[in-house]
mmCIF file of C-alpha atoms in Angstrom:
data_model
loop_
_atom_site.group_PDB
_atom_site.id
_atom_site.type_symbol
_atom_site.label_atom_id
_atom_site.label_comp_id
_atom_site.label_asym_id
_atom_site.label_seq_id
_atom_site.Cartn_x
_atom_site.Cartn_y
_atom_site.Cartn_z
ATOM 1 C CA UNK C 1 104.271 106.417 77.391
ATOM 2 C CA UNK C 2 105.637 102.810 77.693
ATOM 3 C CA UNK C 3 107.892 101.572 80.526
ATOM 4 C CA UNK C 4 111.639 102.661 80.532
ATOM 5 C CA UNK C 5 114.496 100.845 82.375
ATOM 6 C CA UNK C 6 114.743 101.351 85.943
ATOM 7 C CA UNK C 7 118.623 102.262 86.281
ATOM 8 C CA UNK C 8 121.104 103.428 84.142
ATOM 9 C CA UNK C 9 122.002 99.800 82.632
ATOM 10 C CA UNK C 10 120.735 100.264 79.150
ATOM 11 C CA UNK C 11 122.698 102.323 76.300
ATOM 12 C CA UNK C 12 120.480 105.286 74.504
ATOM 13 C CA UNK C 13 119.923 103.053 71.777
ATOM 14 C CA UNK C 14 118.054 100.224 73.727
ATOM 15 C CA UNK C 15 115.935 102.804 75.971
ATOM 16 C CA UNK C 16 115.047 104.695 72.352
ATOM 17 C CA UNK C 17 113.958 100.965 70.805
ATOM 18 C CA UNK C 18 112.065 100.286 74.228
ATOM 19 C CA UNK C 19 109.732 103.247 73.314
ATOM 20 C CA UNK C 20 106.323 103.276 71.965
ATOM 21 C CA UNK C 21 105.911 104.568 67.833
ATOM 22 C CA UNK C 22 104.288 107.686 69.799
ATOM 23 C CA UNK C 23 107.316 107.947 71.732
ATOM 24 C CA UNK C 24 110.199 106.983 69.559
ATOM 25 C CA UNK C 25 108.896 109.591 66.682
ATOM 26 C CA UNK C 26 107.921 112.322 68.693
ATOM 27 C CA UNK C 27 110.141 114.656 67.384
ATOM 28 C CA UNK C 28 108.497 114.051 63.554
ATOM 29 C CA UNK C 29 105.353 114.828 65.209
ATOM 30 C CA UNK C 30 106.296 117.823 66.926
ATOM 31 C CA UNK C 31 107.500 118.848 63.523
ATOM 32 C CA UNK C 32 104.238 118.288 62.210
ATOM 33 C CA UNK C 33 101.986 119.627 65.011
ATOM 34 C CA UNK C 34 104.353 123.200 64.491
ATOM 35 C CA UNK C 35 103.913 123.270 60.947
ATOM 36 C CA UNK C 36 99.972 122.570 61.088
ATOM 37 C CA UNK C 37 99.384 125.084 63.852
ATOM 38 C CA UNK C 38 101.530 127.489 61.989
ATOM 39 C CA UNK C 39 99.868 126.638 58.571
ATOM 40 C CA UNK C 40 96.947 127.408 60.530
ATOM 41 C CA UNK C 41 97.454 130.298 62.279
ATOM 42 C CA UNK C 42 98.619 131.786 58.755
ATOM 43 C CA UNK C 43 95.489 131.129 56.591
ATOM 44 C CA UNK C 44 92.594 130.912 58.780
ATOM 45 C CA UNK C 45 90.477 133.969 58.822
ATOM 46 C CA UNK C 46 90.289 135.252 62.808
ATOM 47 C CA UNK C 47 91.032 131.750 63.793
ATOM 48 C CA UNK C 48 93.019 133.338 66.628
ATOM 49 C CA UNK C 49 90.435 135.254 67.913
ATOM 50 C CA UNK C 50 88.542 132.309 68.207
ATOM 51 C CA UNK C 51 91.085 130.441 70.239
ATOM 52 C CA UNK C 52 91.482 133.538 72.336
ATOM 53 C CA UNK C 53 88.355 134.430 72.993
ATOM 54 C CA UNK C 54 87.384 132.648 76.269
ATOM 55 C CA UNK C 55 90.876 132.243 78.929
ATOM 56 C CA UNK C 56 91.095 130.573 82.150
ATOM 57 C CA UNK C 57 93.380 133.094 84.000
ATOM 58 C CA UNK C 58 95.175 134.885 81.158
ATOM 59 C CA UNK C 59 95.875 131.647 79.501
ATOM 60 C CA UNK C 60 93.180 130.385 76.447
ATOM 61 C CA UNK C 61 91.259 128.226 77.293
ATOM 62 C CA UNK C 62 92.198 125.329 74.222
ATOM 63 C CA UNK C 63 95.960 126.030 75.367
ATOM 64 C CA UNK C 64 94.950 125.226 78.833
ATOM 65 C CA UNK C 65 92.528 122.198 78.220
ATOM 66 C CA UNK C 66 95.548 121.215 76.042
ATOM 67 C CA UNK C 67 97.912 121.655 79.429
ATOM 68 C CA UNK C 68 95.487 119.770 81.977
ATOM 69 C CA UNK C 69 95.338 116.855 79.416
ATOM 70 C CA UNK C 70 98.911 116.943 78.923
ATOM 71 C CA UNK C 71 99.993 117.280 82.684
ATOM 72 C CA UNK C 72 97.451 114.506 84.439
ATOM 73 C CA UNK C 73 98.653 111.261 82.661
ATOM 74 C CA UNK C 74 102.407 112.781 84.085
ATOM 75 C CA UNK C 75 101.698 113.470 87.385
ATOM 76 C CA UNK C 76 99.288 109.861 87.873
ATOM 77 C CA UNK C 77 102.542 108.206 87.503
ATOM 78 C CA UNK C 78 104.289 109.764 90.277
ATOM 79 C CA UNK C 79 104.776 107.305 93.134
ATOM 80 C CA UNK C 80 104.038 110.327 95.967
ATOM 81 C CA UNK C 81 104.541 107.499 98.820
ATOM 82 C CA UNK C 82 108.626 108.287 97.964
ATOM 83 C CA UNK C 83 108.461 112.234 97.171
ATOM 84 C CA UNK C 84 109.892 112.080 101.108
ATOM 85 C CA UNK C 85 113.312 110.809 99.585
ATOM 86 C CA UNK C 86 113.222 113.554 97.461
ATOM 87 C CA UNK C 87 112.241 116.259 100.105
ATOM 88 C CA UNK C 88 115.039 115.345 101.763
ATOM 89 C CA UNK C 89 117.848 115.184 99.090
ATOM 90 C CA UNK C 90 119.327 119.317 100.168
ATOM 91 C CA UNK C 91 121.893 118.648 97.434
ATOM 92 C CA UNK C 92 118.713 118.218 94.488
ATOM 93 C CA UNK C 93 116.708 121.005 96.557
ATOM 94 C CA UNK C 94 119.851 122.915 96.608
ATOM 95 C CA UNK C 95 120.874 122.841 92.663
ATOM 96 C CA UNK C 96 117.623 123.331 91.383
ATOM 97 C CA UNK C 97 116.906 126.213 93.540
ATOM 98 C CA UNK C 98 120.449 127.994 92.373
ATOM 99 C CA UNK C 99 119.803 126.684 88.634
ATOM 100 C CA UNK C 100 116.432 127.903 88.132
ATOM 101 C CA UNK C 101 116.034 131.399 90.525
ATOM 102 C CA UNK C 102 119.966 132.615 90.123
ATOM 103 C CA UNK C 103 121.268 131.011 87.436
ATOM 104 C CA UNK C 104 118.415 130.983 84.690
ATOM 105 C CA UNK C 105 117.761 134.544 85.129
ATOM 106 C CA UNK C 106 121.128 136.121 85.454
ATOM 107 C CA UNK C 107 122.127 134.101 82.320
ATOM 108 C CA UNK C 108 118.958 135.384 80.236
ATOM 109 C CA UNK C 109 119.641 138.941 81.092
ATOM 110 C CA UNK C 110 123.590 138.663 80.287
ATOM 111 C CA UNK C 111 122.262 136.578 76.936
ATOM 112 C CA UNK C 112 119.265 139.442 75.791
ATOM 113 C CA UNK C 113 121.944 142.034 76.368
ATOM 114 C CA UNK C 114 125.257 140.423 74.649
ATOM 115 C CA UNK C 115 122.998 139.414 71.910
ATOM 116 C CA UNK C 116 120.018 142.077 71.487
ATOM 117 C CA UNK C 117 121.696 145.374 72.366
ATOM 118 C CA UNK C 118 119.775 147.146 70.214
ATOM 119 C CA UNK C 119 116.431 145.763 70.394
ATOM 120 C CA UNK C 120 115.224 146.736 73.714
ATOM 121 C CA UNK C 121 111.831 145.361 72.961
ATOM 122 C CA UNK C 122 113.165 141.811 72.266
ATOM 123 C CA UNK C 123 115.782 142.150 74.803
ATOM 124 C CA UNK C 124 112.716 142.549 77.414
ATOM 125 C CA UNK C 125 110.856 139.825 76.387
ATOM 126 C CA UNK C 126 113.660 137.260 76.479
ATOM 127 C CA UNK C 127 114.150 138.416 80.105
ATOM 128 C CA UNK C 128 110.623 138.024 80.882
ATOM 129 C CA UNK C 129 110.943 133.951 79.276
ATOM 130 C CA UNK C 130 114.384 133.508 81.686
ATOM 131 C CA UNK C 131 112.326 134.298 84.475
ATOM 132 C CA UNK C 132 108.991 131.979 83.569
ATOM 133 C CA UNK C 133 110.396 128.580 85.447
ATOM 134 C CA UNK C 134 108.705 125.828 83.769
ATOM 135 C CA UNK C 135 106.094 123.527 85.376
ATOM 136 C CA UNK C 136 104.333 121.614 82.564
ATOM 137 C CA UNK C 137 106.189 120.502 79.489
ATOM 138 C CA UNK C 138 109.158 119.815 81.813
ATOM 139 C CA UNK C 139 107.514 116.802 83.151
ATOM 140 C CA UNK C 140 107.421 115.229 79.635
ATOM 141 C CA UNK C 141 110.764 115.754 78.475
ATOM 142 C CA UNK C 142 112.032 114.172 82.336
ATOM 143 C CA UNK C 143 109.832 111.419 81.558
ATOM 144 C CA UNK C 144 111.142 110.933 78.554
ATOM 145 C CA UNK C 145 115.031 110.951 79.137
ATOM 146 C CA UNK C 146 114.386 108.744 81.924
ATOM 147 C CA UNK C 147 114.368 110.892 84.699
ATOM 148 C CA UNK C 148 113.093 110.758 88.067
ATOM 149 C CA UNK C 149 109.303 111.753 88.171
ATOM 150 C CA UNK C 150 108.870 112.096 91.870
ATOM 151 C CA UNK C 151 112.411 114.741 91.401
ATOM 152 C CA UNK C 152 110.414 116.213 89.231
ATOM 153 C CA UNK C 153 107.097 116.329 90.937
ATOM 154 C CA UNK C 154 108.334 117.937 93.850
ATOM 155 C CA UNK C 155 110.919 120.161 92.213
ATOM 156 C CA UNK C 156 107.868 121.591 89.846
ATOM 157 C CA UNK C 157 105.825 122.116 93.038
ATOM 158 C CA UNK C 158 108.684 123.996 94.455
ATOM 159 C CA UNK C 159 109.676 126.380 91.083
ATOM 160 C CA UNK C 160 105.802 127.007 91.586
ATOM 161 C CA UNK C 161 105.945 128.606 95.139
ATOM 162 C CA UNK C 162 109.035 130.697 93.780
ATOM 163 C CA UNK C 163 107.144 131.668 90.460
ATOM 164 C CA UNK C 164 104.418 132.826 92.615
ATOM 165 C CA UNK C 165 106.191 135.017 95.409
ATOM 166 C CA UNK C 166 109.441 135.839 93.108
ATOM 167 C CA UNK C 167 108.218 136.662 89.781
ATOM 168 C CA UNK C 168 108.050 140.140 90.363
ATOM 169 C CA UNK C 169 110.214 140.678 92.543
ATOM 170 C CA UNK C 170 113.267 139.499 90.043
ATOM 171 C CA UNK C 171 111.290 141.340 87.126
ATOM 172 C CA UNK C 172 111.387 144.881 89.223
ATOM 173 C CA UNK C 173 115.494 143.914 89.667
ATOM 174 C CA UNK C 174 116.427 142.371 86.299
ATOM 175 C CA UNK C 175 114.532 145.076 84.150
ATOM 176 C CA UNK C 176 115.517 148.215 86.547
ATOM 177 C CA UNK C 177 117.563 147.625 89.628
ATOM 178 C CA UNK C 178 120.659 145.661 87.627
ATOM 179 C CA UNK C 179 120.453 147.826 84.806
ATOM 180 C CA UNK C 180 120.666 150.803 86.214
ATOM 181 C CA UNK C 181 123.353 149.306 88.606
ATOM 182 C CA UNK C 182 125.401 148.875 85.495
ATOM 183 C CA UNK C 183 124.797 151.861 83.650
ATOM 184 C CA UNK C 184 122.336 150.107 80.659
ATOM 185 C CA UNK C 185 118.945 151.047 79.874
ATOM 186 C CA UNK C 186 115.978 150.309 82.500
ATOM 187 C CA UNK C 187 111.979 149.256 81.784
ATOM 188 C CA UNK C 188 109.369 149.723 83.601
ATOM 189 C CA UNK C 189 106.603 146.473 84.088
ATOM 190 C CA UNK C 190 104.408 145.806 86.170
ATOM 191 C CA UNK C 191 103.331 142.205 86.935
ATOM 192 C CA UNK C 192 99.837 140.452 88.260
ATOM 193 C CA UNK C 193 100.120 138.398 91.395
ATOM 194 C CA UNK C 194 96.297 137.303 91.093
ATOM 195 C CA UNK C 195 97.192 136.037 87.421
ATOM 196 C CA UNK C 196 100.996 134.617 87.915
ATOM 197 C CA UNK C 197 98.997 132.475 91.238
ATOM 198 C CA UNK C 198 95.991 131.562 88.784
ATOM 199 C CA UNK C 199 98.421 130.301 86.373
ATOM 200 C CA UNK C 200 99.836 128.033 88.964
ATOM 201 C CA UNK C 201 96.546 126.892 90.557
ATOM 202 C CA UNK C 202 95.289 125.754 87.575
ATOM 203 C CA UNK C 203 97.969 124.758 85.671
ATOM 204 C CA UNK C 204 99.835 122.745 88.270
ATOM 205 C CA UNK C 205 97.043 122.132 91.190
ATOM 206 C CA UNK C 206 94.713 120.703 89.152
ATOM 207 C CA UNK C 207 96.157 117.991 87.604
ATOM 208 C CA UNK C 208 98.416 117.433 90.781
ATOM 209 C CA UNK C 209 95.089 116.717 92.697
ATOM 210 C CA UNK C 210 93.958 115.169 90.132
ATOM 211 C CA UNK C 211 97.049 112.799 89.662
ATOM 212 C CA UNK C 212 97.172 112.051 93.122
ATOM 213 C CA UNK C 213 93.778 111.109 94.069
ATOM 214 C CA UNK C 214 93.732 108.457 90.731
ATOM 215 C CA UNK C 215 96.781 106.900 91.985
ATOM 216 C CA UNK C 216 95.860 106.569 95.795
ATOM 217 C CA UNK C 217 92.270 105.559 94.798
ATOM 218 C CA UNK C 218 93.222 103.228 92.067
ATOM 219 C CA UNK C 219 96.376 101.280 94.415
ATOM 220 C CA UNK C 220 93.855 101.079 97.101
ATOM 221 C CA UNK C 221 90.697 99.663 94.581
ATOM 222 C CA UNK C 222 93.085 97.181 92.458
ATOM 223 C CA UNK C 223 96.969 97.368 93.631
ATOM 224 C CA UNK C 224 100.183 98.907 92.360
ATOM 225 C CA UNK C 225 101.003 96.157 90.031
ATOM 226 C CA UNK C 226 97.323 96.674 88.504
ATOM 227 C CA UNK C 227 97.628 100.237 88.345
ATOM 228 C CA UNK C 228 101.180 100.344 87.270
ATOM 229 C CA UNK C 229 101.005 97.746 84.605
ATOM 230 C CA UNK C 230 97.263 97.975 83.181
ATOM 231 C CA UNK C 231 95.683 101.417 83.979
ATOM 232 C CA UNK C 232 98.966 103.438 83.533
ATOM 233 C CA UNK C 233 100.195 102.513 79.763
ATOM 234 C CA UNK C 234 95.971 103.130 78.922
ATOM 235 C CA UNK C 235 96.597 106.425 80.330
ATOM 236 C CA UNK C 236 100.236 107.351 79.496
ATOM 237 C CA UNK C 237 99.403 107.951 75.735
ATOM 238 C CA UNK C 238 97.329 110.980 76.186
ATOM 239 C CA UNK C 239 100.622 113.292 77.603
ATOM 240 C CA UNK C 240 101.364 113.283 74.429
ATOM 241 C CA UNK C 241 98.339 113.597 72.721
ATOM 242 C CA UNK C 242 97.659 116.739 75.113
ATOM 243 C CA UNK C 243 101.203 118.210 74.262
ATOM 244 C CA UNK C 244 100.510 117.869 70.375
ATOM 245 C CA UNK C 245 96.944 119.215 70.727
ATOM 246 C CA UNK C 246 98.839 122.517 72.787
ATOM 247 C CA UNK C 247 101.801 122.999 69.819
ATOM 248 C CA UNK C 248 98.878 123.609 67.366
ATOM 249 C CA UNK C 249 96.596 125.700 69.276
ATOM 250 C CA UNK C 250 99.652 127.542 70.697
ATOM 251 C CA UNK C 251 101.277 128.148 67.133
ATOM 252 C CA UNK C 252 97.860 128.961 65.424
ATOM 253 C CA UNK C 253 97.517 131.971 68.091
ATOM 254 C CA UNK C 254 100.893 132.724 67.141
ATOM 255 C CA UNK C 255 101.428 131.908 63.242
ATOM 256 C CA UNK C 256 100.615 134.889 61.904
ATOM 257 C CA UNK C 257 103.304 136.782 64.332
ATOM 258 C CA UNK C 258 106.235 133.971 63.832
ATOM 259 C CA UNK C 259 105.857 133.622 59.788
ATOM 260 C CA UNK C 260 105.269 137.602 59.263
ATOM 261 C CA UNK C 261 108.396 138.745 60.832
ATOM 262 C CA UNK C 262 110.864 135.958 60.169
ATOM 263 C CA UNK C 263 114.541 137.607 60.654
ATOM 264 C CA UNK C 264 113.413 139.232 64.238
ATOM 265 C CA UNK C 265 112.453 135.680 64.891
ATOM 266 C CA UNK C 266 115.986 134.701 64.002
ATOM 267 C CA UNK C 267 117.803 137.018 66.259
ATOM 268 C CA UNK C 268 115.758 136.420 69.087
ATOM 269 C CA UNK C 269 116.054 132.342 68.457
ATOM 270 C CA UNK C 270 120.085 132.332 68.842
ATOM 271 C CA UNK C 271 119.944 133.767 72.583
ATOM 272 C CA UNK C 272 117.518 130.930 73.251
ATOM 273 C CA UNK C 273 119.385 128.140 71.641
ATOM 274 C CA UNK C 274 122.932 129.277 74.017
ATOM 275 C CA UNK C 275 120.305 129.585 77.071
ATOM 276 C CA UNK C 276 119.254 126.036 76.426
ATOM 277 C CA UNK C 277 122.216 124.534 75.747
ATOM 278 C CA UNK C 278 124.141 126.301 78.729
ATOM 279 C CA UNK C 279 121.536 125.706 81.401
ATOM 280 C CA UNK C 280 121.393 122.014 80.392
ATOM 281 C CA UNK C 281 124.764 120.723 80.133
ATOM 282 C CA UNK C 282 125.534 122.992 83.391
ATOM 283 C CA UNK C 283 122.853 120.962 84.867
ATOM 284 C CA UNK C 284 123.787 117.458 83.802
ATOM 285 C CA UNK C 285 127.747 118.675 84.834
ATOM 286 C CA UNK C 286 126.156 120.396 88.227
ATOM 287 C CA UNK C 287 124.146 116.914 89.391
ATOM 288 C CA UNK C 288 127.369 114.655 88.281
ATOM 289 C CA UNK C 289 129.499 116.766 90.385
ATOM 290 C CA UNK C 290 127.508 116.745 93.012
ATOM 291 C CA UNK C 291 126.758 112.276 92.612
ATOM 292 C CA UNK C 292 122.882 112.844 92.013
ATOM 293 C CA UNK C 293 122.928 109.888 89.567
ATOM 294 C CA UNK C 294 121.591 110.087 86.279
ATOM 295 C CA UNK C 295 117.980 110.103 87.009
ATOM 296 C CA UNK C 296 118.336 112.754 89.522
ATOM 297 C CA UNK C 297 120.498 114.924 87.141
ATOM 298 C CA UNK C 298 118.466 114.530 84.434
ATOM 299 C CA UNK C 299 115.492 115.723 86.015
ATOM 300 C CA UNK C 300 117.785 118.864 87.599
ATOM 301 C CA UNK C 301 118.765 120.075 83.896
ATOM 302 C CA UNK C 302 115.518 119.310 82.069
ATOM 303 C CA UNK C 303 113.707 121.571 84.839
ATOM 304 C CA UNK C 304 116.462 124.292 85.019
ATOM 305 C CA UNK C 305 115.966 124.279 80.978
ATOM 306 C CA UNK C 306 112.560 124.909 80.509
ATOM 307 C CA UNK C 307 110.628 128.058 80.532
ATOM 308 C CA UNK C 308 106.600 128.515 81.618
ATOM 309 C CA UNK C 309 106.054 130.225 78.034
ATOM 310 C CA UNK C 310 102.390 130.248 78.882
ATOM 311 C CA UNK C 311 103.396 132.890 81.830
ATOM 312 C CA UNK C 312 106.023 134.529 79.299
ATOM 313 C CA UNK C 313 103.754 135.263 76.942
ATOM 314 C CA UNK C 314 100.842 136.270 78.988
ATOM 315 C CA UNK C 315 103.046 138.924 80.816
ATOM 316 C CA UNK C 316 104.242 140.260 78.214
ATOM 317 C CA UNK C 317 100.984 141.143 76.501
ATOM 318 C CA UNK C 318 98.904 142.258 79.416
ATOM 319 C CA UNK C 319 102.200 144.374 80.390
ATOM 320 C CA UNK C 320 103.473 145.823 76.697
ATOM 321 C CA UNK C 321 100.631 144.661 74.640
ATOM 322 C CA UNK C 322 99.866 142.207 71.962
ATOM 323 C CA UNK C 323 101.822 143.362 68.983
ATOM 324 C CA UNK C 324 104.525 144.478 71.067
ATOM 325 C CA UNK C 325 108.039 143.031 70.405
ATOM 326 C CA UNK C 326 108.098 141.479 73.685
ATOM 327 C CA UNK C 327 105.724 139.294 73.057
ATOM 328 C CA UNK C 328 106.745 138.615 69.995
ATOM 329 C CA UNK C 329 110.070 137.293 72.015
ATOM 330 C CA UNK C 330 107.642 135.128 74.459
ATOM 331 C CA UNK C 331 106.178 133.427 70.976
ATOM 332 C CA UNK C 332 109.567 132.407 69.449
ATOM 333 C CA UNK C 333 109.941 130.824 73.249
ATOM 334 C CA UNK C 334 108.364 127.704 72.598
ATOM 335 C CA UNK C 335 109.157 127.668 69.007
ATOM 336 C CA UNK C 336 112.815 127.159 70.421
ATOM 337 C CA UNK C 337 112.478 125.348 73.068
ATOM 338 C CA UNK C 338 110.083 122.306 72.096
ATOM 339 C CA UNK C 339 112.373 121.108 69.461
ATOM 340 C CA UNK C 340 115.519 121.768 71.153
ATOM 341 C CA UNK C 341 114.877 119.898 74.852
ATOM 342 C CA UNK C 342 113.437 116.800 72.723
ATOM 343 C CA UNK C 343 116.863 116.908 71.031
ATOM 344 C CA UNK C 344 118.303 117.296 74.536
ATOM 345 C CA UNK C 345 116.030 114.501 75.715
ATOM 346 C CA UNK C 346 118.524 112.083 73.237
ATOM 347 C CA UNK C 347 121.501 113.927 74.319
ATOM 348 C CA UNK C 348 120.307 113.106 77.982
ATOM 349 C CA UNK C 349 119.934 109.158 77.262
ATOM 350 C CA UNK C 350 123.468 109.112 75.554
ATOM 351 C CA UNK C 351 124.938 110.700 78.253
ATOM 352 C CA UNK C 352 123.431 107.914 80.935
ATOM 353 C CA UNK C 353 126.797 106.014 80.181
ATOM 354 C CA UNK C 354 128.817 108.555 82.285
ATOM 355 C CA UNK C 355 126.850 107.588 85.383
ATOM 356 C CA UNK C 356 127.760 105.280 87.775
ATOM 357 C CA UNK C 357 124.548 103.156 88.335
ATOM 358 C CA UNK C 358 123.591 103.573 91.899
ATOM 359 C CA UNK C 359 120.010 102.313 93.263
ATOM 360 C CA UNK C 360 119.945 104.849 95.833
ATOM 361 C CA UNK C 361 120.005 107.626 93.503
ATOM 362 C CA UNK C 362 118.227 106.353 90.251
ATOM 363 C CA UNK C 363 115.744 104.829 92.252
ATOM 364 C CA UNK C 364 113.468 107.178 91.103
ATOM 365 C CA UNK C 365 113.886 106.662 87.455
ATOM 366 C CA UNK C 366 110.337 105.726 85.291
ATOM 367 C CA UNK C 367 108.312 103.066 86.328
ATOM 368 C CA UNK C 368 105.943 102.672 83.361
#
């Protein structure tokens, strides 16, 4: 990905121009990279099996080359020298942690029961998806909008340690303790700690090593300015290339499921589309009430927004079983949520004007 202005200075219009043909038409290939995988997943004879048949973790293995190629050229651009700023910012800490382990969660549940009364199945597996804090595609749509990477980096990290210890914890309260509280129907699940902490490892520790080590070893072999302004835009491109690759893999495992049953996929989509929208414009309101700066907020709403559909989906078929409607609600996840958070990522760089420029707190915003 090309460089983006350092502070909140230029209009959405100027910061959309700045961007590379990959970048600026993302959204068209997004488009494209559903329909293929989709067109795919439809007409190819046991091409899912295929995909699925070797996993890292409960996670296929394309999907998670896909992820590692898609998270690395992200997390090389994170300046880790200042991630201490960011450590020490309570108020960011403080948001993120109520947006993304109260907030998320309770608002999924209240969502998958306003909306889905009568479809427990769905109803689960929308639950399931508000618990799943995201820790991949996140870092592309922050990147994108402008947001600040080493937030990001270190917020990611954090929503990781949570996934890890809390995941089941708020799936034993959210899908038995509050329901029966309140008089509604209850489900039994259990979840994997070995597979929820492989799915971290991998998908977040890997590349975050990896990230690291070719930033620290490539500043102290050549300098920042080399590394920043030669090896990074070489390496930028392939986030995207990575995140394209993952849409078609991900919707040829899934095609068949999405185009064969296309009105559930409709009632489970408008839950997800209020979720999204809710949790992000509480997030950009949340970080300009509390004067994050735009860089800051942005990176607060984009991570509240996202889901780990990955983790979604894998729970709910080791826990209710492949053609189960719960998965069925973890697929229509990321058919939801890719196209709306790029949207948001526009709606994010319009809203830049309401931001006081400060170079305390958007000093974090993209380098390159």
């Amino acid at each position: 990905m090309t460089s983006a202005p350092a502070a909140d200075s230029r209009s959405e219009t100027e910061v959309v121009a700045h961007l590379s043909r990959l970048d600026r038409f993302l959204p068209v290939w997004i488009i494209l990279a559903m329909a293929l995988g989709l067109i795919l997943g439809r007409t190819v004879d046991g091409l899912d099996e295929a995909l699925d048949a070797v996993k890292i973790g409960s996670v296929s293995l394309p999907i998670a080359i896909g992820l590692l190629v898609m998270m690395y050229p992200v997390l090389a651009k994170v300046r880790y020298d200042e991630t201490q700023r960011v450590t020490g910012d309570h108020k960011l800490l403080g948001a993120s942690l109520f947006m993304n382990w109260i907030l998320g969660p309770a608002l999924m549940f209240a969502l998958a029961w306003l909306m889905l009364p009568d479809l427990p199945e769905f109803r689960t597996g929308l639950i399931i998806v508000g618990l799943a804090r995201c820790i991949a595609m996140v870092l592309i749509w922050n990147d994108l909008a402008c947001g600040d990477r080493e937030a990001a980096a270190v917020l990611v990290a954090v929503n990781s340690v949570f996934q890890v210890f809390a995941f089941g914890a708020l799936g034993w309260f959210y899908l038995q303790t509050l329901p029966s509280w309140l008089g509604l129907e209850t489900t039994s699940a259990e979840f994997s700690f070995w597979s929820i902490t492989v799915s971290v490892l991998v998908f977040l520790g890997i590349p975050l090593v990896a990230g690291f080590l070719t930033r620290t070893i490539g500043e102290k072999a050549k300098g920042r300015e080399w590394y920043e302004d030669t090896f990074l835009p070489r390496l930028g491109p392939w986030a995207l290339y990575g995140l394209l690759f993952t849409i078609v893999v991900l919707f040829a495992l899934q095609g068949d499921a999405i185009t064969s049953q296309p009105f559930d996929v409709v009632r489970i989509s408008l839950p997800l589309l209020v979720y999204f929208t809710i949790t992000f414009g509480l997030g950009m309101v949340l970080g300009k009430v509390l004067d994050l700066g735009y860089a800051k907020t942005a990176t607060l709403a984009f991570t509240a927004s996202g889901n780990n559909f990955e983790l979604a989906i894998a729970v709910a078929i080791g826990t209710f079983g492949v053609t189960s409607g719960q998965a069925l609600a973890g697929v229509v996840g990321p058919l939801i949520e890719v196209p709306v958070l790029v949207g948001l990522v526009y709606v994010a760089l319009w809203a830049r004007k309401f931001f006081t420029p400060s170079t305390t707190s958007d000093q974090g915003a993209p380098h390159v």
